[in-house]
Amino acid sequence: MALAVMLLDGASFHGGCCRHKALLSLLGPLLSNSKLYSSYRRPGAEPKKKLSWQNADFSFKKGIDHLKTQLSLLKKESKDYLQGPGGHVLSQRMLEQTRVLWQFRSQEDLNKWVISSDVEIGGKSEAYIKLGRNNQAALLYGTLNTEVPRDGETKYSGYCSMRSKPAVGSFNRKKYYDWSNFNTLYLRVRGDGRPWMVNIYTDPYFSHQKDDLYSYFMFTRGGPYWEEIKIPFSKFFFSSRGRVQDNQHPVWLDKASFLTLGFTIGDKVDGPFQLEIDFIGLLNDRAHTEEFAYETYDKNTPV
């Protein structure tokens, strides 16, 4: 099925064939007037001049090249799977005490992350990312502005974030992080004294769970010195759409549901900010035995 989709996407339509133009002329008004098509756009966002399918670049050569790339990735994944989890020997993975997930040494490492701010909703905050001194860290910097856009809908503003891109395997298959052998998130950062929020995003089973995430605070002390921060996974609390939920539960480390990790600043203080990140990793802290830091109880207590 994936191979058929690749060939169809890469098929080239030449000027002698006009059947696709006839289909577009017939389906265009139908799609634009369909109830499945939503005309809603975020406040401050520019209106789309073309639909997504109208921007497709049909090229047979690009389709073949993309197919070769995906097949090579599939070959590498198969080889790693036969060798062991993550391409490592099983005994080595079982005895693993630390693991580096992300480190920032080149532009390719930065391309694995995406930054965003309240500009998406009409705000005025700015965020940028670049390599630090001697290409030894990622420097996230910008300006926070809590001015609310005057669109009559937005009530709050003033945030910037940095989020890792979801890992993708061959043929655009989702890849998940398995952190079941670790109990602590381990970071080496250097900040300016402002607090941050560390967010873990999961892959939802249902569409109404797409805004669910696990969060905890990261406090930077400022100054010229680096600091190593250890955040146990038992400290992360569950929230949805910015609201902490009553029904709390620990992060399911044994479930293959982790998609991305992110950092958000929104302390309601206008002005510049910066955060340098050397690496992000995992730690198996044998001294930490806490299972969950928050109370768990039933909403309806049985009689």
Tab-separated table of C-alpha atoms in Angstrom:
chain	number	residue	atom	x	y	z
A	1	MET	CA	0.000	0.000	0.000
A	2	ALA	CA	2.773	2.425	0.896
A	3	LEU	CA	4.553	1.602	-2.384
A	4	ALA	CA	1.402	2.288	-4.385
A	5	VAL	CA	0.900	5.637	-2.648
A	6	MET	CA	4.511	6.610	-3.357
A	7	LEU	CA	4.146	5.826	-7.065
A	8	LEU	CA	0.842	7.665	-7.302
A	9	ASP	CA	2.271	10.724	-5.571
A	10	GLY	CA	5.267	10.708	-7.865
A	11	ALA	CA	3.315	10.224	-11.085
A	12	SER	CA	3.930	12.950	-13.655
A	13	PHE	CA	1.062	14.574	-15.533
A	14	HIS	CA	2.159	16.079	-18.825
A	15	GLY	CA	0.461	18.707	-20.956
A	16	GLY	CA	-1.009	16.116	-23.287
A	17	CYS	CA	-3.118	14.671	-20.497
A	18	CYS	CA	-5.815	16.912	-19.080
A	19	ARG	CA	-7.919	14.425	-17.126
A	20	HIS	CA	-6.479	15.588	-13.805
A	21	LYS	CA	-7.393	19.176	-14.658
A	22	ALA	CA	-10.948	18.129	-15.356
A	23	LEU	CA	-11.096	16.305	-12.016
A	24	LEU	CA	-9.744	19.330	-10.170
A	25	SER	CA	-12.268	21.603	-11.831
A	26	LEU	CA	-15.053	19.245	-10.801
A	27	LEU	CA	-13.864	18.451	-7.280
A	28	GLY	CA	-12.608	21.945	-6.426
A	29	PRO	CA	-16.030	23.559	-5.798
A	30	LEU	CA	-17.217	20.360	-4.141
A	31	LEU	CA	-14.340	20.370	-1.644
A	32	SER	CA	-14.598	24.076	-0.934
A	33	ASN	CA	-18.325	23.866	-0.226
A	34	SER	CA	-18.180	20.577	1.621
A	35	LYS	CA	-19.067	20.363	5.294
A	36	LEU	CA	-15.817	18.495	5.809
A	37	TYR	CA	-13.878	21.580	4.821
A	38	SER	CA	-13.376	24.089	7.640
A	39	SER	CA	-12.984	27.775	6.811
A	40	TYR	CA	-11.836	28.655	10.349
A	41	ARG	CA	-8.390	30.200	10.735
A	42	ARG	CA	-6.525	31.424	13.794
A	43	PRO	CA	-6.700	35.132	14.599
A	44	GLY	CA	-3.806	36.927	12.977
A	45	ALA	CA	-3.108	34.137	10.479
A	46	GLU	CA	-3.038	34.987	6.800
A	47	PRO	CA	-5.818	33.449	4.700
A	48	LYS	CA	-4.810	30.557	2.492
A	49	LYS	CA	-4.888	31.441	-1.185
A	50	LYS	CA	-4.663	27.816	-2.328
A	51	LEU	CA	-5.785	24.513	-0.940
A	52	SER	CA	-3.091	22.068	0.166
A	53	TRP	CA	-3.634	19.695	-2.758
A	54	GLN	CA	-3.149	22.561	-5.221
A	55	ASN	CA	0.420	23.101	-3.993
A	56	ALA	CA	1.458	19.496	-4.737
A	57	ASP	CA	4.498	19.086	-6.973
A	58	PHE	CA	3.924	16.122	-9.289
A	59	SER	CA	7.258	14.727	-10.448
A	60	PHE	CA	8.014	11.136	-11.396
A	61	LYS	CA	11.768	11.568	-10.863
A	62	LYS	CA	11.275	12.948	-7.340
A	63	GLY	CA	8.950	10.070	-6.557
A	64	ILE	CA	11.535	7.475	-7.595
A	65	ASP	CA	14.319	9.228	-5.638
A	66	HIS	CA	12.090	9.423	-2.572
A	67	LEU	CA	11.237	5.732	-2.931
A	68	LYS	CA	14.936	4.798	-3.019
A	69	THR	CA	15.550	6.844	0.138
A	70	GLN	CA	12.699	5.171	1.997
A	71	LEU	CA	13.842	1.703	0.970
A	72	SER	CA	17.347	2.407	2.270
A	73	LEU	CA	15.859	3.566	5.580
A	74	LEU	CA	13.764	0.410	5.753
A	75	LYS	CA	16.895	-1.688	5.168
A	76	LYS	CA	18.724	0.082	8.002
A	77	GLU	CA	15.760	-0.295	10.367
A	78	SER	CA	15.519	-4.013	9.608
A	79	LYS	CA	19.236	-4.472	10.284
A	80	ASP	CA	18.988	-2.589	13.605
A	81	TYR	CA	15.925	-4.600	14.619
A	82	LEU	CA	17.745	-7.897	14.062
A	83	GLN	CA	20.775	-6.657	15.981
A	84	GLY	CA	18.806	-5.470	19.026
A	85	PRO	CA	16.690	-2.588	20.400
A	86	GLY	CA	17.790	0.662	18.801
A	87	GLY	CA	20.595	-1.106	16.949
A	88	HIS	CA	22.355	-2.103	20.179
A	89	VAL	CA	22.984	-5.499	21.720
A	90	LEU	CA	20.196	-6.495	24.123
A	91	SER	CA	22.556	-7.050	27.076
A	92	GLN	CA	24.075	-3.606	26.553
A	93	ARG	CA	20.647	-1.973	26.445
A	94	MET	CA	19.508	-3.771	29.616
A	95	LEU	CA	22.526	-2.520	31.601
A	96	GLU	CA	22.288	1.013	30.245
A	97	GLN	CA	22.316	3.666	32.995
A	98	THR	CA	22.335	6.848	30.888
A	99	ARG	CA	21.319	7.711	27.353
A	100	VAL	CA	21.737	10.930	25.376
A	101	LEU	CA	18.611	11.685	23.361
A	102	TRP	CA	19.556	15.007	21.796
A	103	GLN	CA	22.790	16.948	21.674
A	104	PHE	CA	23.483	20.080	19.688
A	105	ARG	CA	26.691	20.125	17.682
A	106	SER	CA	25.582	21.017	14.144
A	107	GLN	CA	22.801	22.604	12.145
A	108	GLU	CA	21.439	19.132	11.482
A	109	ASP	CA	20.819	18.737	15.220
A	110	LEU	CA	18.924	22.028	15.291
A	111	ASN	CA	16.769	20.941	12.360
A	112	LYS	CA	15.268	18.258	14.592
A	113	TRP	CA	13.527	20.994	16.572
A	114	VAL	CA	10.930	23.629	15.759
A	115	ILE	CA	10.247	26.904	17.553
A	116	SER	CA	6.961	28.758	17.895
A	117	SER	CA	5.505	31.742	19.717
A	118	ASP	CA	2.264	33.637	20.193
A	119	VAL	CA	2.739	35.151	16.729
A	120	GLU	CA	0.563	32.232	15.600
A	121	ILE	CA	-2.395	33.836	17.376
A	122	GLY	CA	-1.494	37.426	16.582
A	123	GLY	CA	0.941	38.067	19.470
A	124	LYS	CA	4.230	39.938	19.360
A	125	SER	CA	6.675	37.575	21.076
A	126	GLU	CA	9.748	36.479	19.134
A	127	ALA	CA	11.830	33.306	19.398
A	128	TYR	CA	14.955	32.192	17.559
A	129	ILE	CA	17.381	29.284	17.779
A	130	LYS	CA	20.986	28.961	16.696
A	131	LEU	CA	24.196	27.178	17.623
A	132	GLY	CA	26.050	28.546	20.634
A	133	ARG	CA	29.712	29.365	21.023
A	134	ASN	CA	32.062	26.865	19.336
A	135	ASN	CA	29.013	24.932	18.136
A	136	GLN	CA	28.710	23.207	21.506
A	137	ALA	CA	25.101	23.984	22.445
A	138	ALA	CA	21.750	25.223	21.193
A	139	LEU	CA	20.932	28.827	22.032
A	140	LEU	CA	17.223	29.602	22.294
A	141	TYR	CA	16.643	33.333	22.625
A	142	GLY	CA	14.062	35.985	21.902
A	143	THR	CA	11.699	38.501	23.469
A	144	LEU	CA	8.528	37.836	25.433
A	145	ASN	CA	5.609	40.214	24.936
A	146	THR	CA	2.371	39.741	26.877
A	147	GLU	CA	0.359	42.262	24.857
A	148	VAL	CA	-2.927	40.637	23.887
A	149	PRO	CA	-3.874	40.912	20.195
A	150	ARG	CA	-6.899	43.103	19.563
A	151	ASP	CA	-9.012	40.580	17.727
A	152	GLY	CA	-11.856	40.301	20.226
A	153	GLU	CA	-11.240	36.576	20.772
A	154	THR	CA	-7.789	36.052	22.333
A	155	LYS	CA	-7.625	36.660	26.087
A	156	TYR	CA	-4.048	35.665	26.916
A	157	SER	CA	-0.736	36.009	25.142
A	158	GLY	CA	2.989	35.924	25.804
A	159	TYR	CA	4.680	32.555	25.253
A	160	CYS	CA	7.532	31.011	23.269
A	161	SER	CA	8.353	27.351	22.898
A	162	MET	CA	10.846	24.900	21.477
A	163	ARG	CA	9.644	21.438	20.518
A	164	SER	CA	11.292	18.392	19.000
A	165	LYS	CA	9.966	17.065	15.740
A	166	PRO	CA	8.282	13.653	15.914
A	167	ALA	CA	10.625	10.858	14.926
A	168	VAL	CA	9.664	9.358	11.581
A	169	GLY	CA	10.730	6.010	10.176
A	170	SER	CA	10.677	4.685	6.652
A	171	PHE	CA	7.597	5.490	4.582
A	172	ASN	CA	6.624	8.166	7.125
A	173	ARG	CA	5.817	5.700	9.886
A	174	LYS	CA	5.627	7.039	13.425
A	175	LYS	CA	8.482	6.118	15.728
A	176	TYR	CA	8.163	6.169	19.496
A	177	TYR	CA	10.576	6.571	22.376
A	178	ASP	CA	10.949	3.737	24.854
A	179	TRP	CA	12.088	5.145	28.193
A	180	SER	CA	11.032	2.221	30.361
A	181	ASN	CA	14.584	1.592	31.661
A	182	PHE	CA	14.943	5.128	33.055
A	183	ASN	CA	13.211	7.171	35.740
A	184	THR	CA	14.748	10.649	35.375
A	185	LEU	CA	15.099	13.281	32.667
A	186	TYR	CA	18.654	14.632	32.642
A	187	LEU	CA	19.599	18.021	31.130
A	188	ARG	CA	22.624	20.294	31.040
A	189	VAL	CA	21.510	23.891	30.526
A	190	ARG	CA	22.502	27.474	31.184
A	191	GLY	CA	19.693	29.987	31.571
A	192	ASP	CA	19.090	33.571	32.605
A	193	GLY	CA	17.160	32.865	35.804
A	194	ARG	CA	13.713	32.576	34.230
A	195	PRO	CA	11.500	29.528	34.799
A	196	TRP	CA	10.581	27.141	32.010
A	197	MET	CA	8.044	24.397	31.554
A	198	VAL	CA	9.210	20.993	30.315
A	199	ASN	CA	6.478	19.211	28.346
A	200	ILE	CA	6.175	15.613	27.184
A	201	TYR	CA	3.703	15.102	24.367
A	202	THR	CA	2.136	11.714	23.745
A	203	ASP	CA	0.372	10.085	20.838
A	204	PRO	CA	-3.369	10.162	21.633
A	205	TYR	CA	-5.750	7.307	20.990
A	206	PHE	CA	-8.658	9.675	20.358
A	207	SER	CA	-8.855	13.106	18.738
A	208	HIS	CA	-10.057	14.831	21.923
A	209	GLN	CA	-6.786	13.811	23.620
A	210	LYS	CA	-4.539	15.670	21.181
A	211	ASP	CA	-3.916	18.471	23.718
A	212	ASP	CA	-2.920	16.136	26.569
A	213	LEU	CA	0.609	16.465	27.910
A	214	TYR	CA	2.767	15.870	30.979
A	215	SER	CA	4.596	18.867	32.413
A	216	TYR	CA	6.962	19.980	35.134
A	217	PHE	CA	8.893	23.141	35.947
A	218	MET	CA	12.550	23.804	35.223
A	219	PHE	CA	14.114	26.666	37.189
A	220	THR	CA	17.322	28.200	35.877
A	221	ARG	CA	19.585	30.162	38.224
A	222	GLY	CA	21.305	32.439	35.691
A	223	GLY	CA	24.953	33.387	35.710
A	224	PRO	CA	27.900	32.154	33.656
A	225	TYR	CA	27.899	28.565	34.937
A	226	TRP	CA	26.230	25.505	33.489
A	227	GLU	CA	23.841	23.512	35.625
A	228	GLU	CA	22.769	19.899	35.457
A	229	ILE	CA	19.052	19.429	36.045
A	230	LYS	CA	17.461	16.101	36.980
A	231	ILE	CA	13.678	15.837	36.792
A	232	PRO	CA	12.168	12.489	37.904
A	233	PHE	CA	9.315	11.325	35.717
A	234	SER	CA	7.255	10.838	38.873
A	235	LYS	CA	7.079	14.653	39.196
A	236	PHE	CA	5.361	15.249	35.842
A	237	PHE	CA	1.688	16.134	36.177
A	238	PHE	CA	-1.044	15.586	33.642
A	239	SER	CA	-2.846	18.497	31.975
A	240	SER	CA	-5.069	19.128	28.974
A	241	ARG	CA	-5.541	22.405	27.112
A	242	GLY	CA	-3.576	24.259	29.766
A	243	ARG	CA	-5.651	22.978	32.687
A	244	VAL	CA	-4.325	20.585	35.326
A	245	GLN	CA	-6.614	17.563	35.480
A	246	ASP	CA	-8.132	16.132	38.659
A	247	ASN	CA	-7.567	12.587	37.466
A	248	GLN	CA	-3.785	12.335	37.699
A	249	HIS	CA	-1.689	9.347	36.723
A	250	PRO	CA	2.046	8.754	36.283
A	251	VAL	CA	3.743	8.843	32.927
A	252	TRP	CA	3.478	5.437	31.307
A	253	LEU	CA	7.127	4.769	30.554
A	254	ASP	CA	6.430	1.231	29.401
A	255	LYS	CA	4.003	2.392	26.735
A	256	ALA	CA	5.291	3.284	23.282
A	257	SER	CA	3.469	6.603	23.178
A	258	PHE	CA	6.110	9.332	23.462
A	259	LEU	CA	6.230	11.602	20.456
A	260	THR	CA	7.977	14.850	21.311
A	261	LEU	CA	9.629	16.835	24.103
A	262	GLY	CA	9.307	20.595	24.454
A	263	PHE	CA	10.244	23.666	26.489
A	264	THR	CA	7.896	26.612	27.025
A	265	ILE	CA	8.415	30.014	28.621
A	266	GLY	CA	5.389	32.047	29.675
A	267	ASP	CA	6.128	33.684	33.033
A	268	LYS	CA	4.182	36.870	32.127
A	269	VAL	CA	7.340	39.021	32.315
A	270	ASP	CA	8.041	41.155	29.248
A	271	GLY	CA	11.607	41.272	28.033
A	272	PRO	CA	14.426	39.223	26.510
A	273	PHE	CA	15.181	35.625	27.432
A	274	GLN	CA	17.760	33.015	26.532
A	275	LEU	CA	18.390	29.361	27.251
A	276	GLU	CA	21.412	27.301	26.249
A	277	ILE	CA	21.022	23.525	26.068
A	278	ASP	CA	24.066	21.281	25.862
A	279	PHE	CA	22.292	17.920	25.790
A	280	ILE	CA	19.068	16.208	26.797
A	281	GLY	CA	19.271	12.673	28.113
A	282	LEU	CA	17.892	10.016	30.412
A	283	LEU	CA	19.153	8.703	33.741
A	284	ASN	CA	18.394	5.613	35.760
A	285	ASP	CA	18.700	6.955	39.301
A	286	ARG	CA	18.732	3.981	41.665
A	287	ALA	CA	18.346	6.280	44.681
A	288	HIS	CA	14.990	7.586	43.423
A	289	THR	CA	12.224	5.179	44.428
A	290	GLU	CA	9.149	7.442	44.253
A	291	GLU	CA	6.454	6.072	41.956
A	292	PHE	CA	4.200	9.134	41.753
A	293	ALA	CA	4.323	12.470	43.565
A	294	TYR	CA	0.592	13.286	43.496
A	295	GLU	CA	-2.567	11.848	44.983
A	296	THR	CA	-4.664	9.521	42.906
A	297	TYR	CA	-8.277	9.004	43.833
A	298	ASP	CA	-11.619	8.110	42.288
A	299	LYS	CA	-13.917	10.924	41.259
A	300	ASN	CA	-16.935	9.002	42.566
A	301	THR	CA	-16.005	7.314	45.813
A	302	PRO	CA	-17.755	3.934	46.045
A	303	VAL	CA	-20.188	3.609	48.954
